[in-house]
Structure formats: structure tokens, C-alpha cells
């Protein structure tokens, strides 16, 4: 629930992880235990990679990342 927005989202995320783990012949509880060890800032990346193991190539989950922009480059670009 700390990762998800609310309890319903947390249940959906946990069930997706459990379903993916079972389909890959991985113990779901050990998979969930491993995710508790991942640093909070990197959890989305790990979850995305794990959940994409079960998805078809045309429906992969994506990661939104915002790279840091050099202040000199930012200053030179017109808004």
C-alpha cells in the first residue's frame, strides 16, 4: 500500500505480481519478499521488468523517466 495510491490498487498490483510469479514457476512469496528489498526509488523499474515477463511484446508496460537536464542546455532552449 505504500507504493500504490490506495488499497484497491495495492491489491491489483499484488495479484499481478502473484499471477506473473506463478506463470513463471517462481514462488510468489519469495518474489514479494525480493521486492521488499529493492530501494524505493528503483521499485517501479523492477516491477515493470518483472511484469513484462508475462506480457506480449506489443503490450509491454513502460517507464516514465525524466532525465536531468543540464542547466546550460535548458537555458539555451526557448520555451
Tab-separated table of C-alpha atoms in Angstrom, residues 34-77:
chain	number	residue	atom	x	y	z
A	34	UNK	CA	12.583	-9.761	-3.003
A	35	UNK	CA	10.588	-6.645	-3.924
A	36	UNK	CA	10.670	-5.506	-0.302
A	37	UNK	CA	14.489	-5.426	-0.552
A	38	UNK	CA	14.555	-3.131	-3.600
A	39	UNK	CA	15.252	0.565	-2.881
A	40	UNK	CA	12.029	2.551	-3.101
A	41	UNK	CA	13.245	4.767	-5.956
A	42	UNK	CA	14.008	1.721	-8.117
A	43	UNK	CA	10.908	-0.324	-7.335
A	44	UNK	CA	8.908	0.843	-10.376
A	45	UNK	CA	11.681	-0.249	-12.728
A	46	UNK	CA	11.937	-3.684	-11.144
A	47	UNK	CA	8.170	-4.176	-11.089
A	48	UNK	CA	7.873	-3.149	-14.726
A	49	UNK	CA	10.593	-5.567	-15.771
A	50	UNK	CA	9.057	-8.387	-13.736
A	51	UNK	CA	5.514	-7.828	-15.008
A	52	UNK	CA	6.709	-7.549	-18.620
A	53	UNK	CA	7.968	-11.149	-18.425
A	54	UNK	CA	4.363	-12.300	-18.853
A	55	UNK	CA	3.190	-9.728	-21.419
A	56	UNK	CA	3.193	-9.888	-25.204
A	57	UNK	CA	5.748	-7.664	-26.943
A	58	UNK	CA	3.081	-5.289	-28.238
A	59	UNK	CA	1.666	-4.625	-24.764
A	60	UNK	CA	4.750	-4.025	-22.632
A	61	UNK	CA	4.461	-1.695	-19.688
A	62	UNK	CA	6.568	1.428	-19.964
A	63	UNK	CA	8.524	3.507	-17.521
A	64	UNK	CA	8.218	7.257	-17.367
A	65	UNK	CA	11.560	8.803	-16.665
A	66	UNK	CA	12.576	12.416	-16.696
A	67	UNK	CA	16.297	12.750	-17.289
A	68	UNK	CA	18.059	15.621	-15.593
A	69	UNK	CA	18.700	18.454	-17.969
A	70	UNK	CA	21.947	20.353	-17.924
A	71	UNK	CA	21.249	23.914	-16.732
A	72	UNK	CA	23.198	25.396	-19.654
A	73	UNK	CA	21.268	23.376	-22.188
A	74	UNK	CA	17.981	24.273	-20.511
A	75	UNK	CA	18.899	27.946	-20.606
A	76	UNK	CA	19.701	27.776	-24.330
A	77	UNK	CA	16.366	26.196	-25.318
